[in-house]
Short mmCIF file of N, CA and C in Angstrom, two decimals:
data_model
loop_
_atom_site.label_atom_id
_atom_site.label_comp_id
_atom_site.label_asym_id
_atom_site.label_seq_id
_atom_site.Cartn_x
_atom_site.Cartn_y
_atom_site.Cartn_z
N UNK V 1 0.83 -1.18 0.00
CA UNK V 1 0.00 0.00 0.00
C UNK V 1 0.88 1.25 0.00
N UNK V 2 0.41 2.25 -0.70
CA UNK V 2 1.17 3.49 -0.79
C UNK V 2 0.70 4.48 0.28
N UNK V 3 1.64 4.93 1.12
CA UNK V 3 1.35 5.93 2.15
C UNK V 3 1.30 7.30 1.48
N UNK V 4 0.21 8.05 1.71
CA UNK V 4 0.09 9.38 1.10
C UNK V 4 0.22 10.50 2.13
N UNK V 5 0.12 10.18 3.41
CA UNK V 5 0.24 11.23 4.41
C UNK V 5 0.11 10.69 5.82
N UNK V 6 0.26 11.62 6.76
CA UNK V 6 0.12 11.29 8.18
C UNK V 6 -0.98 12.16 8.77
N UNK V 7 -1.75 11.57 9.67
CA UNK V 7 -2.92 12.22 10.23
C UNK V 7 -2.89 12.05 11.75
N UNK V 8 -2.94 13.16 12.47
CA UNK V 8 -3.04 13.07 13.93
C UNK V 8 -4.38 13.66 14.37
N UNK V 9 -4.98 12.98 15.31
CA UNK V 9 -6.24 13.40 15.91
C UNK V 9 -5.97 13.44 17.41
N UNK V 10 -6.21 14.60 18.02
CA UNK V 10 -5.85 14.75 19.42
C UNK V 10 -6.96 15.39 20.23
N UNK V 11 -7.02 14.99 21.49
CA UNK V 11 -7.91 15.56 22.49
C UNK V 11 -7.03 16.08 23.62
N UNK V 12 -7.06 17.40 23.84
CA UNK V 12 -6.25 18.03 24.87
C UNK V 12 -7.16 18.65 25.91
N UNK V 13 -6.81 18.51 27.18
CA UNK V 13 -7.59 19.15 28.23
C UNK V 13 -6.67 19.75 29.27
N UNK V 14 -7.28 20.50 30.16
CA UNK V 14 -6.51 21.23 31.17
C UNK V 14 -5.95 22.53 30.62
N UNK V 15 -6.48 23.00 29.50
CA UNK V 15 -6.02 24.25 28.88
C UNK V 15 -6.73 25.44 29.52
N UNK V 16 -6.03 26.56 29.71
CA UNK V 16 -6.69 27.73 30.26
C UNK V 16 -7.85 28.19 29.37
N UNK V 17 -9.04 28.37 29.94
CA UNK V 17 -10.21 28.77 29.15
C UNK V 17 -9.99 30.06 28.36
N UNK V 18 -9.24 31.00 28.92
CA UNK V 18 -9.02 32.27 28.20
C UNK V 18 -8.29 32.06 26.88
N UNK V 19 -7.42 31.05 26.81
CA UNK V 19 -6.74 30.74 25.54
C UNK V 19 -7.71 30.10 24.56
N UNK V 20 -8.59 29.26 25.08
CA UNK V 20 -9.55 28.56 24.22
C UNK V 20 -10.66 29.47 23.70
N UNK V 21 -10.76 30.66 24.26
CA UNK V 21 -11.74 31.66 23.82
C UNK V 21 -11.14 32.68 22.86
N UNK V 22 -9.82 32.70 22.74
CA UNK V 22 -9.12 33.75 22.00
C UNK V 22 -8.86 33.32 20.55
N UNK V 23 -9.79 33.68 19.67
CA UNK V 23 -9.72 33.27 18.26
C UNK V 23 -8.43 33.71 17.58
N UNK V 24 -8.04 34.97 17.78
CA UNK V 24 -6.81 35.47 17.15
C UNK V 24 -5.58 34.71 17.64
N UNK V 25 -5.49 34.50 18.95
CA UNK V 25 -4.34 33.79 19.52
C UNK V 25 -4.27 32.35 18.99
N UNK V 26 -5.42 31.68 18.96
CA UNK V 26 -5.46 30.31 18.46
C UNK V 26 -5.00 30.25 17.01
N UNK V 27 -5.49 31.15 16.18
CA UNK V 27 -5.12 31.14 14.76
C UNK V 27 -3.63 31.44 14.57
N UNK V 28 -3.09 32.36 15.34
CA UNK V 28 -1.66 32.66 15.26
C UNK V 28 -0.82 31.47 15.73
N UNK V 29 -1.27 30.83 16.81
CA UNK V 29 -0.54 29.68 17.35
C UNK V 29 -0.54 28.52 16.36
N UNK V 30 -1.69 28.20 15.79
CA UNK V 30 -1.76 27.13 14.80
C UNK V 30 -0.97 27.49 13.55
N UNK V 31 -1.05 28.74 13.10
CA UNK V 31 -0.28 29.17 11.93
C UNK V 31 1.21 29.01 12.17
N UNK V 32 1.67 29.39 13.36
CA UNK V 32 3.09 29.24 13.67
C UNK V 32 3.49 27.76 13.71
N UNK V 33 2.66 26.93 14.35
CA UNK V 33 2.96 25.50 14.42
C UNK V 33 3.05 24.88 13.04
N UNK V 34 2.11 25.23 12.18
CA UNK V 34 2.11 24.67 10.82
C UNK V 34 3.29 25.18 10.02
N UNK V 35 3.63 26.44 10.18
CA UNK V 35 4.81 26.99 9.50
C UNK V 35 6.10 26.34 9.95
N UNK V 36 6.20 26.04 11.24
CA UNK V 36 7.41 25.40 11.79
C UNK V 36 7.68 24.03 11.17
N UNK V 37 6.62 23.34 10.73
CA UNK V 37 6.81 22.00 10.15
C UNK V 37 6.81 22.04 8.63
N UNK V 38 6.78 23.26 8.07
CA UNK V 38 6.88 23.39 6.62
C UNK V 38 5.57 23.33 5.86
N UNK V 39 4.45 23.43 6.57
CA UNK V 39 3.15 23.43 5.90
C UNK V 39 2.86 24.82 5.34
N UNK V 40 2.14 24.85 4.25
CA UNK V 40 1.77 26.10 3.59
C UNK V 40 0.27 26.32 3.74
N UNK V 41 -0.10 27.38 4.46
CA UNK V 41 -1.51 27.71 4.65
C UNK V 41 -2.02 28.42 3.41
N UNK V 42 -3.04 27.85 2.78
CA UNK V 42 -3.68 28.46 1.61
C UNK V 42 -4.75 29.43 2.09
N UNK V 43 -5.57 28.97 3.03
CA UNK V 43 -6.61 29.82 3.58
C UNK V 43 -6.95 29.37 4.99
N UNK V 44 -7.47 30.31 5.77
CA UNK V 44 -7.89 30.06 7.15
C UNK V 44 -9.30 30.57 7.30
N UNK V 45 -10.13 29.76 7.91
CA UNK V 45 -11.48 30.18 8.24
C UNK V 45 -11.72 29.82 9.69
N UNK V 46 -12.23 30.77 10.46
CA UNK V 46 -12.53 30.47 11.87
C UNK V 46 -13.79 31.19 12.30
N UNK V 47 -14.34 30.72 13.39
CA UNK V 47 -15.57 31.31 13.91
C UNK V 47 -15.55 31.22 15.43
N UNK V 48 -15.83 32.35 16.09
CA UNK V 48 -15.96 32.41 17.55
C UNK V 48 -17.44 32.38 17.86
N UNK V 49 -17.88 31.37 18.59
CA UNK V 49 -19.27 31.27 18.97
C UNK V 49 -19.60 32.35 20.01
N UNK V 50 -20.83 32.83 20.05
CA UNK V 50 -21.20 33.94 20.95
C UNK V 50 -20.95 33.64 22.42
N UNK V 51 -20.75 34.71 23.18
CA UNK V 51 -20.58 34.60 24.63
C UNK V 51 -19.36 33.80 25.00
N UNK V 52 -19.56 32.85 25.88
CA UNK V 52 -18.46 32.00 26.35
C UNK V 52 -18.30 30.74 25.50
N UNK V 53 -18.91 30.74 24.32
CA UNK V 53 -18.79 29.60 23.41
C UNK V 53 -17.37 29.48 22.89
N UNK V 54 -17.07 28.37 22.32
CA UNK V 54 -15.72 28.09 21.84
C UNK V 54 -15.43 28.70 20.49
N UNK V 55 -14.34 28.22 19.91
CA UNK V 55 -13.86 28.68 18.62
C UNK V 55 -13.61 27.46 17.74
N UNK V 56 -13.97 27.58 16.47
CA UNK V 56 -13.65 26.55 15.48
C UNK V 56 -12.76 27.18 14.43
N UNK V 57 -11.69 26.47 14.07
CA UNK V 57 -10.79 26.96 13.03
C UNK V 57 -10.46 25.86 12.04
N UNK V 58 -10.34 26.25 10.78
CA UNK V 58 -9.99 25.31 9.72
C UNK V 58 -8.92 25.94 8.83
N UNK V 59 -7.82 25.23 8.67
CA UNK V 59 -6.72 25.67 7.82
C UNK V 59 -6.67 24.75 6.61
N UNK V 60 -6.85 25.32 5.43
CA UNK V 60 -6.65 24.57 4.20
C UNK V 60 -5.17 24.71 3.86
N UNK V 61 -4.49 23.58 3.76
CA UNK V 61 -3.04 23.56 3.50
C UNK V 61 -2.77 23.03 2.10
N UNK V 62 -1.68 23.44 1.52
CA UNK V 62 -1.31 22.81 0.25
C UNK V 62 -0.95 21.36 0.51
N UNK V 63 -0.65 21.01 1.75
CA UNK V 63 -0.32 19.64 2.14
C UNK V 63 -1.53 18.87 2.67
N UNK V 64 -2.66 19.49 2.86
CA UNK V 64 -3.95 18.90 3.25
C UNK V 64 -4.72 19.87 4.13
N UNK V 65 -4.89 19.56 5.46
CA UNK V 65 -5.70 20.43 6.30
C UNK V 65 -5.35 20.29 7.77
N UNK V 66 -5.81 21.27 8.56
CA UNK V 66 -5.74 21.21 10.02
C UNK V 66 -7.00 21.88 10.55
N UNK V 67 -7.50 21.39 11.66
CA UNK V 67 -8.69 22.00 12.25
C UNK V 67 -8.65 21.87 13.77
N UNK V 68 -9.43 22.75 14.41
CA UNK V 68 -9.57 22.67 15.87
C UNK V 68 -10.98 23.13 16.25
N UNK V 69 -11.41 22.67 17.41
CA UNK V 69 -12.65 23.13 18.00
C UNK V 69 -12.46 23.16 19.51
N UNK V 70 -12.75 24.32 20.13
CA UNK V 70 -12.52 24.46 21.56
C UNK V 70 -13.82 24.39 22.36
N UNK V 71 -13.68 23.89 23.56
CA UNK V 71 -14.76 23.83 24.55
C UNK V 71 -14.20 24.43 25.84
N UNK V 72 -14.19 25.76 25.95
CA UNK V 72 -13.57 26.39 27.12
C UNK V 72 -14.21 25.97 28.45
N UNK V 73 -15.50 25.66 28.42
CA UNK V 73 -16.18 25.26 29.65
C UNK V 73 -15.64 23.93 30.19
N UNK V 74 -14.99 23.15 29.35
CA UNK V 74 -14.39 21.88 29.77
C UNK V 74 -12.86 21.93 29.71
N UNK V 75 -12.29 23.08 29.44
CA UNK V 75 -10.84 23.27 29.24
C UNK V 75 -10.28 22.30 28.20
N UNK V 76 -11.05 22.07 27.13
CA UNK V 76 -10.78 21.01 26.14
C UNK V 76 -10.72 21.57 24.72
N UNK V 77 -9.84 20.99 23.91
CA UNK V 77 -9.76 21.31 22.49
C UNK V 77 -9.58 20.01 21.70
N UNK V 78 -10.32 19.90 20.59
CA UNK V 78 -10.17 18.77 19.67
C UNK V 78 -9.37 19.27 18.47
N UNK V 79 -8.34 18.51 18.08
CA UNK V 79 -7.44 18.93 17.01
C UNK V 79 -7.31 17.80 15.99
N UNK V 80 -7.24 18.19 14.71
CA UNK V 80 -7.11 17.25 13.60
C UNK V 80 -6.10 17.86 12.62
N UNK V 81 -4.99 17.17 12.37
CA UNK V 81 -3.99 17.66 11.42
C UNK V 81 -3.61 16.53 10.48
N UNK V 82 -3.80 16.76 9.18
CA UNK V 82 -3.47 15.77 8.15
C UNK V 82 -2.52 16.44 7.17
N UNK V 83 -1.35 15.84 6.98
CA UNK V 83 -0.37 16.39 6.05
C UNK V 83 0.23 15.30 5.18
N UNK V 84 0.61 15.69 3.99
CA UNK V 84 1.37 14.81 3.12
C UNK V 84 2.76 15.42 2.94
N UNK V 85 3.63 14.70 2.28
CA UNK V 85 4.98 15.21 2.08
C UNK V 85 5.81 15.10 3.35
N UNK V 86 6.73 16.04 3.52
CA UNK V 86 7.68 15.95 4.63
C UNK V 86 7.19 16.64 5.90
N UNK V 87 6.02 17.28 5.88
CA UNK V 87 5.48 17.95 7.07
C UNK V 87 5.17 16.91 8.15
N UNK V 88 5.51 17.23 9.39
CA UNK V 88 5.26 16.31 10.49
C UNK V 88 4.13 16.84 11.37
N UNK V 89 2.93 16.29 11.24
CA UNK V 89 1.80 16.79 12.03
C UNK V 89 1.99 16.59 13.53
N UNK V 90 2.75 15.58 13.93
CA UNK V 90 2.99 15.35 15.36
C UNK V 90 3.82 16.48 15.96
N UNK V 91 4.78 17.01 15.22
CA UNK V 91 5.56 18.15 15.73
C UNK V 91 4.69 19.39 15.84
N UNK V 92 3.80 19.61 14.88
CA UNK V 92 2.88 20.75 14.96
C UNK V 92 1.99 20.61 16.19
N UNK V 93 1.47 19.41 16.42
CA UNK V 93 0.62 19.15 17.58
C UNK V 93 1.39 19.38 18.88
N UNK V 94 2.63 18.94 18.93
CA UNK V 94 3.46 19.12 20.12
C UNK V 94 3.62 20.60 20.45
N UNK V 95 3.89 21.42 19.43
CA UNK V 95 4.04 22.85 19.63
C UNK V 95 2.74 23.45 20.18
N UNK V 96 1.61 23.13 19.55
CA UNK V 96 0.32 23.67 19.98
C UNK V 96 0.00 23.26 21.41
N UNK V 97 0.24 21.99 21.74
CA UNK V 97 -0.09 21.52 23.09
C UNK V 97 0.74 22.23 24.15
N UNK V 98 2.01 22.54 23.84
CA UNK V 98 2.84 23.30 24.79
C UNK V 98 2.30 24.72 24.95
N UNK V 99 1.94 25.35 23.84
CA UNK V 99 1.42 26.72 23.90
C UNK V 99 0.09 26.78 24.65
N UNK V 100 -0.71 25.74 24.52
CA UNK V 100 -2.02 25.69 25.20
C UNK V 100 -1.91 25.25 26.66
N UNK V 101 -0.71 24.85 27.07
CA UNK V 101 -0.47 24.43 28.46
C UNK V 101 -1.36 23.25 28.86
N UNK V 102 -1.63 22.38 27.89
CA UNK V 102 -2.48 21.21 28.15
C UNK V 102 -1.78 20.30 29.15
N UNK V 103 -2.53 19.76 30.11
CA UNK V 103 -1.91 18.84 31.06
C UNK V 103 -2.38 17.40 30.87
N UNK V 104 -3.38 17.19 30.01
CA UNK V 104 -3.83 15.84 29.67
C UNK V 104 -4.07 15.83 28.17
N UNK V 105 -3.53 14.79 27.51
CA UNK V 105 -3.85 14.70 26.09
C UNK V 105 -3.75 13.27 25.60
N UNK V 106 -4.61 13.01 24.64
CA UNK V 106 -4.62 11.72 23.95
C UNK V 106 -4.47 12.01 22.47
N UNK V 107 -3.71 11.16 21.80
CA UNK V 107 -3.44 11.39 20.39
C UNK V 107 -3.49 10.06 19.65
N UNK V 108 -4.09 10.09 18.47
CA UNK V 108 -4.06 8.95 17.57
C UNK V 108 -3.32 9.41 16.33
N UNK V 109 -2.36 8.63 15.91
CA UNK V 109 -1.59 8.95 14.72
C UNK V 109 -1.84 7.86 13.68
N UNK V 110 -2.24 8.29 12.49
CA UNK V 110 -2.58 7.35 11.43
C UNK V 110 -1.71 7.58 10.20
N UNK V 111 -1.42 6.51 9.51
CA UNK V 111 -0.81 6.63 8.18
C UNK V 111 -1.96 6.55 7.19
N UNK V 112 -2.12 7.57 6.38
CA UNK V 112 -3.16 7.55 5.36
C UNK V 112 -2.57 6.87 4.14
N UNK V 113 -3.24 5.86 3.63
CA UNK V 113 -2.69 5.07 2.54
C UNK V 113 -3.76 4.66 1.54
N UNK V 114 -3.32 4.45 0.33
CA UNK V 114 -4.22 4.01 -0.73
C UNK V 114 -4.50 2.52 -0.49
N UNK V 115 -5.79 2.15 -0.35
CA UNK V 115 -6.10 0.75 -0.09
C UNK V 115 -5.77 -0.14 -1.29
N UNK V 116 -5.55 -1.39 -0.99
CA UNK V 116 -5.29 -2.34 -2.07
C UNK V 116 -6.56 -2.50 -2.91
N UNK V 117 -6.41 -2.95 -4.12
CA UNK V 117 -7.56 -3.07 -5.03
C UNK V 117 -8.57 -4.11 -4.56
N UNK V 118 -8.18 -4.96 -3.61
CA UNK V 118 -9.12 -5.99 -3.15
C UNK V 118 -10.02 -5.48 -2.02
N UNK V 119 -9.76 -4.28 -1.48
CA UNK V 119 -10.59 -3.77 -0.39
C UNK V 119 -11.95 -3.34 -0.92
N UNK V 120 -12.98 -3.60 -0.13
CA UNK V 120 -14.34 -3.20 -0.51
C UNK V 120 -14.95 -2.42 0.65
N UNK V 121 -15.67 -1.38 0.32
CA UNK V 121 -16.31 -0.57 1.35
C UNK V 121 -17.59 -1.22 1.81
N UNK V 122 -17.79 -1.23 3.14
CA UNK V 122 -19.01 -1.74 3.72
C UNK V 122 -19.56 -0.66 4.63
N UNK V 123 -20.82 -0.28 4.48
CA UNK V 123 -21.35 0.78 5.36
C UNK V 123 -21.35 0.33 6.81
N UNK V 124 -21.08 1.29 7.69
CA UNK V 124 -21.04 0.97 9.12
C UNK V 124 -22.44 0.88 9.69
N UNK V 125 -22.60 0.04 10.69
CA UNK V 125 -23.85 -0.01 11.43
C UNK V 125 -23.85 1.18 12.39
N UNK V 126 -24.99 1.51 12.90
CA UNK V 126 -25.10 2.63 13.83
C UNK V 126 -24.16 2.41 15.02
N UNK V 127 -23.32 3.43 15.30
CA UNK V 127 -22.45 3.37 16.46
C UNK V 127 -21.19 2.54 16.28
N UNK V 128 -20.87 2.10 15.08
CA UNK V 128 -19.67 1.31 14.88
C UNK V 128 -18.73 2.01 13.92
N UNK V 129 -17.52 1.51 13.85
CA UNK V 129 -16.53 2.03 12.94
C UNK V 129 -16.67 1.30 11.60
N UNK V 130 -16.39 1.99 10.51
CA UNK V 130 -16.48 1.36 9.19
C UNK V 130 -15.57 0.15 9.10
N UNK V 131 -16.06 -0.89 8.48
CA UNK V 131 -15.26 -2.10 8.26
C UNK V 131 -14.81 -2.10 6.80
N UNK V 132 -13.52 -2.13 6.60
CA UNK V 132 -12.99 -2.19 5.24
C UNK V 132 -12.41 -3.54 4.97
#
């Protein structure tokens, strides 16, 4: 199978709520993290939910994408970074987690690859993961 990229999905908690509410700071921090690993941001779109609501950000990269969604009331942020080429999404995640002062985090790292020609898609049942 041919590997086309690396994908990290992370759940970070224990982050200061004021950071998770700061749309500009989050976008600058993610932009810096992505730049440090050689990713090229094509466009950024973000939205701050009203009041004490969180922030959602999406970075379209020439190498793929990165996104985040914050839940300041739980001191939690969900992060998704997928890159191809030489960019290392784990290093970008490491930088962001340090800046966010997260004290608990879980991360899944995946190799995205082209499936073999014998693989067939099967729809998932409710509440289950797709079986390939």
